Amino acid sequence: MRGELAPGERLRTEFVAQRLGVSAIPVREALQQLQSERLVETIPHVGARVARISHASIVEVFTVMEGLELVATRTAAQRMTPADFQQLRSLLEMMDKALEFGNHDQWGDLNTQFHRAIAGMTGMPMLQEMTDRALDQWDRVRRYYLKDVLAQRLSKAQEEHHLIVRAMHDHDYPLLEQLVRNHNQGALAAYTEYLAATATNMEP
């Protein structure tokens, strides 16, 4: 998830077991679980490898996130307490400071907290679980492409975050829906434009 193992890198059971100081059995079980989460691929006659980041998977992540956030932001706005609103404001302030000082990794981590906080305000466990899984996939993408793509879009994304929170506070649902769509589609467009110019570690 942190990108220490690059997309496509082989995952030899014995090496992983030795590195972690465990037997091969829990490693095999872990690889099976990671495969079910689409983080690991098993290639016949080759073995396991870190799942590659494909163009299709990036499109899927942002499409799913858009759908989840349309529900999450509307529901959270309906149920948001003053304390919830202050929590989002505090996260935005920390993100503003991270951006000001060029701490892009910190901004990315806070961004994940921000979106998880909104999902948490809905009181909908299934939505929260689905959001967590989608954000895990997005985190992997953004850590790998942060310097090439996300760094160029941070200011715009942060501006959109402020507008989204304001629309939630004002219960302006038509504007909120448009802002959420623009936020996700703008991020997807940034990655798509980058991927059109490079094929590094990418699959169709």
PDB file of C-alpha atoms in Angstrom:
ATOM      1  CA  MET A   1       0.000   0.000   0.000  1.00  0.00           C
ATOM      2  CA  ARG A   2       2.950   2.367   0.670  1.00  0.00           C
ATOM      3  CA  GLY A   3       4.532   1.525  -2.677  1.00  0.00           C
ATOM      4  CA  GLU A   4       7.580  -0.153  -1.142  1.00  0.00           C
ATOM      5  CA  LEU A   5       6.838  -3.114  -3.405  1.00  0.00           C
ATOM      6  CA  ALA A   6       6.363  -1.861  -6.939  1.00  0.00           C
ATOM      7  CA  PRO A   7       3.483  -2.944  -9.194  1.00  0.00           C
ATOM      8  CA  GLY A   8       4.465  -6.148 -10.957  1.00  0.00           C
ATOM      9  CA  GLU A   9       7.120  -7.119  -8.393  1.00  0.00           C
ATOM     10  CA  ARG A  10       7.361 -10.871  -7.680  1.00  0.00           C
ATOM     11  CA  LEU A  11       6.255 -12.051  -4.244  1.00  0.00           C
ATOM     12  CA  ARG A  12       8.195 -15.219  -3.433  1.00  0.00           C
ATOM     13  CA  THR A  13       6.613 -16.963  -0.466  1.00  0.00           C
ATOM     14  CA  GLU A  14       9.886 -18.075   1.071  1.00  0.00           C
ATOM     15  CA  PHE A  15      11.454 -14.613   0.806  1.00  0.00           C
ATOM     16  CA  VAL A  16       8.420 -12.897   2.351  1.00  0.00           C
ATOM     17  CA  ALA A  17       8.279 -15.469   5.152  1.00  0.00           C
ATOM     18  CA  GLN A  18      11.959 -14.970   5.930  1.00  0.00           C
ATOM     19  CA  ARG A  19      11.646 -11.200   5.853  1.00  0.00           C
ATOM     20  CA  LEU A  20       8.706 -11.256   8.288  1.00  0.00           C
ATOM     21  CA  GLY A  21      10.083 -14.045  10.460  1.00  0.00           C
ATOM     22  CA  VAL A  22       7.092 -16.351   9.995  1.00  0.00           C
ATOM     23  CA  SER A  23       6.417 -19.690   8.337  1.00  0.00           C
ATOM     24  CA  ALA A  24       5.233 -20.015   4.754  1.00  0.00           C
ATOM     25  CA  ILE A  25       1.668 -20.984   5.739  1.00  0.00           C
ATOM     26  CA  PRO A  26       0.465 -17.547   6.977  1.00  0.00           C
ATOM     27  CA  VAL A  27       2.206 -15.926   4.016  1.00  0.00           C
ATOM     28  CA  ARG A  28       0.233 -18.088   1.575  1.00  0.00           C
ATOM     29  CA  GLU A  29      -2.973 -17.263   3.445  1.00  0.00           C
ATOM     30  CA  ALA A  30      -2.129 -13.555   3.352  1.00  0.00           C
ATOM     31  CA  LEU A  31      -1.414 -13.675  -0.384  1.00  0.00           C
ATOM     32  CA  GLN A  32      -4.781 -15.314  -0.977  1.00  0.00           C
ATOM     33  CA  GLN A  33      -6.508 -12.575   1.001  1.00  0.00           C
ATOM     34  CA  LEU A  34      -4.587  -9.866  -0.852  1.00  0.00           C
ATOM     35  CA  GLN A  35      -5.575 -11.488  -4.134  1.00  0.00           C
ATOM     36  CA  SER A  36      -9.251 -11.292  -3.106  1.00  0.00           C
ATOM     37  CA  GLU A  37      -8.664  -7.572  -2.457  1.00  0.00           C
ATOM     38  CA  ARG A  38      -7.070  -7.207  -5.906  1.00  0.00           C
ATOM     39  CA  LEU A  39      -3.724  -6.143  -4.481  1.00  0.00           C
ATOM     40  CA  VAL A  40      -1.939  -9.321  -5.553  1.00  0.00           C
ATOM     41  CA  GLU A  41      -2.127 -11.283  -8.792  1.00  0.00           C
ATOM     42  CA  THR A  42      -1.284 -14.964  -9.223  1.00  0.00           C
ATOM     43  CA  ILE A  43       0.228 -15.817 -12.591  1.00  0.00           C
ATOM     44  CA  PRO A  44       0.099 -19.482 -13.705  1.00  0.00           C
ATOM     45  CA  HIS A  45       3.543 -21.133 -13.664  1.00  0.00           C
ATOM     46  CA  VAL A  46       5.053 -17.901 -12.331  1.00  0.00           C
ATOM     47  CA  GLY A  47       3.571 -17.210  -8.915  1.00  0.00           C
ATOM     48  CA  ALA A  48       2.303 -14.152  -7.049  1.00  0.00           C
ATOM     49  CA  ARG A  49       3.166 -10.571  -7.855  1.00  0.00           C
ATOM     50  CA  VAL A  50       2.058  -7.145  -6.708  1.00  0.00           C
ATOM     51  CA  ALA A  51      -0.969  -6.219  -8.802  1.00  0.00           C
ATOM     52  CA  ARG A  52      -0.169  -3.830 -11.591  1.00  0.00           C
ATOM     53  CA  ILE A  53      -1.983  -0.519 -11.767  1.00  0.00           C
ATOM     54  CA  SER A  54      -3.973  -0.548 -14.973  1.00  0.00           C
ATOM     55  CA  HIS A  55      -5.785   2.274 -16.730  1.00  0.00           C
ATOM     56  CA  ALA A  56      -9.026   0.352 -16.244  1.00  0.00           C
ATOM     57  CA  SER A  57      -8.423   0.001 -12.493  1.00  0.00           C
ATOM     58  CA  ILE A  58      -7.843   3.749 -12.116  1.00  0.00           C
ATOM     59  CA  VAL A  59     -11.054   4.515 -13.987  1.00  0.00           C
ATOM     60  CA  GLU A  60     -12.872   2.032 -11.770  1.00  0.00           C
ATOM     61  CA  VAL A  61     -11.535   3.565  -8.561  1.00  0.00           C
ATOM     62  CA  PHE A  62     -12.695   7.073  -9.409  1.00  0.00           C
ATOM     63  CA  THR A  63     -16.032   5.873 -10.802  1.00  0.00           C
ATOM     64  CA  VAL A  64     -16.760   3.940  -7.620  1.00  0.00           C
ATOM     65  CA  MET A  65     -15.551   6.800  -5.423  1.00  0.00           C
ATOM     66  CA  GLU A  66     -17.834   9.231  -7.223  1.00  0.00           C
ATOM     67  CA  GLY A  67     -20.863   7.051  -6.607  1.00  0.00           C
ATOM     68  CA  LEU A  68     -20.001   6.471  -2.961  1.00  0.00           C
ATOM     69  CA  GLU A  69     -19.285  10.127  -2.292  1.00  0.00           C
ATOM     70  CA  LEU A  70     -22.497  11.314  -3.896  1.00  0.00           C
ATOM     71  CA  VAL A  71     -24.349   9.267  -1.273  1.00  0.00           C
ATOM     72  CA  ALA A  72     -21.900   9.985   1.549  1.00  0.00           C
ATOM     73  CA  THR A  73     -21.772  13.778   1.226  1.00  0.00           C
ATOM     74  CA  ARG A  74     -25.554  14.135   0.932  1.00  0.00           C
ATOM     75  CA  THR A  75     -26.243  11.830   3.885  1.00  0.00           C
ATOM     76  CA  ALA A  76     -23.476  13.362   5.978  1.00  0.00           C
ATOM     77  CA  ALA A  77     -24.837  16.853   5.257  1.00  0.00           C
ATOM     78  CA  GLN A  78     -28.260  15.783   6.488  1.00  0.00           C
ATOM     79  CA  ARG A  79     -26.854  14.317   9.700  1.00  0.00           C
ATOM     80  CA  MET A  80     -23.879  16.588  10.318  1.00  0.00           C
ATOM     81  CA  THR A  81     -23.575  18.078  13.806  1.00  0.00           C
ATOM     82  CA  PRO A  82     -21.633  21.241  14.661  1.00  0.00           C
ATOM     83  CA  ALA A  83     -18.863  18.977  16.003  1.00  0.00           C
ATOM     84  CA  ASP A  84     -18.779  17.080  12.699  1.00  0.00           C
ATOM     85  CA  PHE A  85     -18.511  20.324  10.775  1.00  0.00           C
ATOM     86  CA  GLN A  86     -15.665  21.476  12.994  1.00  0.00           C
ATOM     87  CA  GLN A  87     -13.881  18.152  12.450  1.00  0.00           C
ATOM     88  CA  LEU A  88     -13.958  18.691   8.692  1.00  0.00           C
ATOM     89  CA  ARG A  89     -12.830  22.293   9.083  1.00  0.00           C
ATOM     90  CA  SER A  90      -9.903  21.186  11.262  1.00  0.00           C
ATOM     91  CA  LEU A  91      -8.844  18.577   8.703  1.00  0.00           C
ATOM     92  CA  LEU A  92      -9.023  21.183   5.948  1.00  0.00           C
ATOM     93  CA  GLU A  93      -6.859  23.567   7.976  1.00  0.00           C
ATOM     94  CA  MET A  94      -4.207  20.871   8.439  1.00  0.00           C
ATOM     95  CA  MET A  95      -4.383  20.091   4.728  1.00  0.00           C
ATOM     96  CA  ASP A  96      -3.975  23.787   3.906  1.00  0.00           C
ATOM     97  CA  LYS A  97      -0.819  23.916   6.046  1.00  0.00           C
ATOM     98  CA  ALA A  98       0.569  20.733   4.515  1.00  0.00           C
ATOM     99  CA  LEU A  99       0.026  22.225   1.072  1.00  0.00           C
ATOM    100  CA  GLU A 100       1.594  25.534   2.098  1.00  0.00           C
ATOM    101  CA  PHE A 101       4.785  23.796   3.232  1.00  0.00           C
ATOM    102  CA  GLY A 102       4.883  21.389   0.300  1.00  0.00           C
ATOM    103  CA  ASN A 103       4.216  18.287   2.412  1.00  0.00           C
ATOM    104  CA  HIS A 104       2.407  16.404  -0.327  1.00  0.00           C
ATOM    105  CA  ASP A 105       2.548  13.002   1.347  1.00  0.00           C
ATOM    106  CA  GLN A 106       1.037  14.452   4.502  1.00  0.00           C
ATOM    107  CA  TRP A 107      -1.659  16.134   2.438  1.00  0.00           C
ATOM    108  CA  GLY A 108      -2.465  12.808   0.806  1.00  0.00           C
ATOM    109  CA  ASP A 109      -2.795  11.068   4.176  1.00  0.00           C
ATOM    110  CA  LEU A 110      -5.017  13.856   5.494  1.00  0.00           C
ATOM    111  CA  ASN A 111      -7.084  13.699   2.319  1.00  0.00           C
ATOM    112  CA  THR A 112      -7.828  10.050   3.047  1.00  0.00           C
ATOM    113  CA  GLN A 113      -8.818  10.973   6.619  1.00  0.00           C
ATOM    114  CA  PHE A 114     -11.067  13.724   5.247  1.00  0.00           C
ATOM    115  CA  HIS A 115     -12.999  11.415   2.937  1.00  0.00           C
ATOM    116  CA  ARG A 116     -13.208   8.706   5.598  1.00  0.00           C
ATOM    117  CA  ALA A 117     -14.556  11.266   8.078  1.00  0.00           C
ATOM    118  CA  ILE A 118     -17.387  12.178   5.709  1.00  0.00           C
ATOM    119  CA  ALA A 119     -18.267   8.506   5.226  1.00  0.00           C
ATOM    120  CA  GLY A 120     -18.192   8.038   8.994  1.00  0.00           C
ATOM    121  CA  MET A 121     -20.749  10.802   9.497  1.00  0.00           C
ATOM    122  CA  THR A 122     -23.343   8.879   7.487  1.00  0.00           C
ATOM    123  CA  GLY A 123     -23.777   6.214  10.164  1.00  0.00           C
ATOM    124  CA  MET A 124     -23.871   3.628   7.356  1.00  0.00           C
ATOM    125  CA  PRO A 125     -21.391   0.789   8.086  1.00  0.00           C
ATOM    126  CA  MET A 126     -21.638  -0.761   4.613  1.00  0.00           C
ATOM    127  CA  LEU A 127     -20.917   2.555   2.922  1.00  0.00           C
ATOM    128  CA  GLN A 128     -17.984   3.122   5.276  1.00  0.00           C
ATOM    129  CA  GLU A 129     -16.559  -0.311   4.490  1.00  0.00           C
ATOM    130  CA  MET A 130     -16.905   0.210   0.744  1.00  0.00           C
ATOM    131  CA  THR A 131     -15.360   3.674   1.025  1.00  0.00           C
ATOM    132  CA  ASP A 132     -12.408   2.272   2.974  1.00  0.00           C
ATOM    133  CA  ARG A 133     -11.733  -0.296   0.258  1.00  0.00           C
ATOM    134  CA  ALA A 134     -11.998   2.282  -2.516  1.00  0.00           C
ATOM    135  CA  LEU A 135      -9.723   4.694  -0.638  1.00  0.00           C
ATOM    136  CA  ASP A 136      -7.165   1.926  -0.094  1.00  0.00           C
ATOM    137  CA  GLN A 137      -7.017   1.444  -3.856  1.00  0.00           C
ATOM    138  CA  TRP A 138      -6.808   5.205  -4.428  1.00  0.00           C
ATOM    139  CA  ASP A 139      -4.040   5.534  -1.830  1.00  0.00           C
ATOM    140  CA  ARG A 140      -2.000   2.976  -3.734  1.00  0.00           C
ATOM    141  CA  VAL A 141      -2.478   4.870  -6.992  1.00  0.00           C
ATOM    142  CA  ARG A 142      -1.705   8.280  -5.541  1.00  0.00           C
ATOM    143  CA  ARG A 143       1.420   7.081  -3.707  1.00  0.00           C
ATOM    144  CA  TYR A 144       2.772   5.651  -6.940  1.00  0.00           C
ATOM    145  CA  TYR A 145       1.923   8.656  -9.104  1.00  0.00           C
ATOM    146  CA  LEU A 146       1.964  11.432  -6.493  1.00  0.00           C
ATOM    147  CA  LYS A 147       4.919  13.396  -7.839  1.00  0.00           C
ATOM    148  CA  ASP A 148       3.857  13.066 -11.463  1.00  0.00           C
ATOM    149  CA  VAL A 149       0.122  13.695 -11.230  1.00  0.00           C
ATOM    150  CA  LEU A 150      -1.309  14.612  -7.863  1.00  0.00           C
ATOM    151  CA  ALA A 151       1.251  17.275  -7.003  1.00  0.00           C
ATOM    152  CA  GLN A 152       0.066  19.294 -10.000  1.00  0.00           C
ATOM    153  CA  ARG A 153      -3.555  19.112  -8.875  1.00  0.00           C
ATOM    154  CA  LEU A 154      -3.345  19.635  -5.124  1.00  0.00           C
ATOM    155  CA  SER A 155      -4.340  23.304  -5.061  1.00  0.00           C
ATOM    156  CA  LYS A 156      -7.410  22.696  -7.190  1.00  0.00           C
ATOM    157  CA  ALA A 157      -8.395  19.609  -5.200  1.00  0.00           C
ATOM    158  CA  GLN A 158      -8.059  21.512  -1.922  1.00  0.00           C
ATOM    159  CA  GLU A 159     -10.197  24.352  -3.243  1.00  0.00           C
ATOM    160  CA  GLU A 160     -12.834  21.767  -4.182  1.00  0.00           C
ATOM    161  CA  HIS A 161     -12.717  20.292  -0.660  1.00  0.00           C
ATOM    162  CA  HIS A 162     -13.525  23.673   0.872  1.00  0.00           C
ATOM    163  CA  LEU A 163     -16.431  24.163  -1.532  1.00  0.00           C
ATOM    164  CA  ILE A 164     -17.790  20.675  -0.801  1.00  0.00           C
ATOM    165  CA  VAL A 165     -17.774  21.264   2.957  1.00  0.00           C
ATOM    166  CA  ARG A 166     -19.451  24.640   2.512  1.00  0.00           C
ATOM    167  CA  ALA A 167     -22.178  23.101   0.339  1.00  0.00           C
ATOM    168  CA  MET A 168     -22.686  20.360   2.940  1.00  0.00           C
ATOM    169  CA  HIS A 169     -23.026  22.971   5.676  1.00  0.00           C
ATOM    170  CA  ASP A 170     -25.499  24.988   3.590  1.00  0.00           C
ATOM    171  CA  HIS A 171     -27.466  21.881   2.539  1.00  0.00           C
ATOM    172  CA  ASP A 172     -27.113  22.982  -1.065  1.00  0.00           C
ATOM    173  CA  TYR A 173     -27.611  19.521  -2.547  1.00  0.00           C
ATOM    174  CA  PRO A 174     -27.638  20.357  -6.287  1.00  0.00           C
ATOM    175  CA  LEU A 175     -24.352  22.254  -5.906  1.00  0.00           C
ATOM    176  CA  LEU A 176     -22.938  19.514  -3.675  1.00  0.00           C
ATOM    177  CA  GLU A 177     -23.651  16.837  -6.259  1.00  0.00           C
ATOM    178  CA  GLN A 178     -21.973  18.862  -9.005  1.00  0.00           C
ATOM    179  CA  LEU A 179     -18.944  19.583  -6.841  1.00  0.00           C
ATOM    180  CA  VAL A 180     -18.476  15.911  -5.980  1.00  0.00           C
ATOM    181  CA  ARG A 181     -18.742  14.911  -9.636  1.00  0.00           C
ATOM    182  CA  ASN A 182     -16.262  17.612 -10.665  1.00  0.00           C
ATOM    183  CA  HIS A 183     -13.876  16.588  -7.875  1.00  0.00           C
ATOM    184  CA  ASN A 184     -13.676  12.944  -8.905  1.00  0.00           C
ATOM    185  CA  GLN A 185     -13.808  13.525 -12.652  1.00  0.00           C
ATOM    186  CA  GLY A 186     -11.133  16.203 -12.435  1.00  0.00           C
ATOM    187  CA  ALA A 187      -8.796  13.826 -10.602  1.00  0.00           C
ATOM    188  CA  LEU A 188      -9.504  11.054 -13.099  1.00  0.00           C
ATOM    189  CA  ALA A 189      -8.794  13.423 -15.994  1.00  0.00           C
ATOM    190  CA  ALA A 190      -5.413  14.340 -14.464  1.00  0.00           C
ATOM    191  CA  TYR A 191      -4.390  10.683 -14.230  1.00  0.00           C
ATOM    192  CA  THR A 192      -5.772   9.878 -17.679  1.00  0.00           C
ATOM    193  CA  GLU A 193      -3.800  12.705 -19.274  1.00  0.00           C
ATOM    194  CA  TYR A 194      -0.634  11.530 -17.562  1.00  0.00           C
ATOM    195  CA  LEU A 195      -1.163   7.899 -18.529  1.00  0.00           C
ATOM    196  CA  ALA A 196      -1.726   8.885 -22.136  1.00  0.00           C
ATOM    197  CA  ALA A 197       1.843  10.169 -22.172  1.00  0.00           C
ATOM    198  CA  THR A 198       3.538   7.279 -20.367  1.00  0.00           C
ATOM    199  CA  ALA A 199       3.137   3.532 -20.116  1.00  0.00           C
ATOM    200  CA  THR A 200       5.477   2.961 -17.145  1.00  0.00           C
ATOM    201  CA  ASN A 201       4.353  -0.144 -15.240  1.00  0.00           C
ATOM    202  CA  MET A 202       0.920   0.179 -16.806  1.00  0.00           C
ATOM    203  CA  GLU A 203      -1.406  -2.244 -18.491  1.00  0.00           C
ATOM    204  CA  PRO A 204      -4.298  -1.352 -20.813  1.00  0.00           C
TER     205      PRO A 204
END
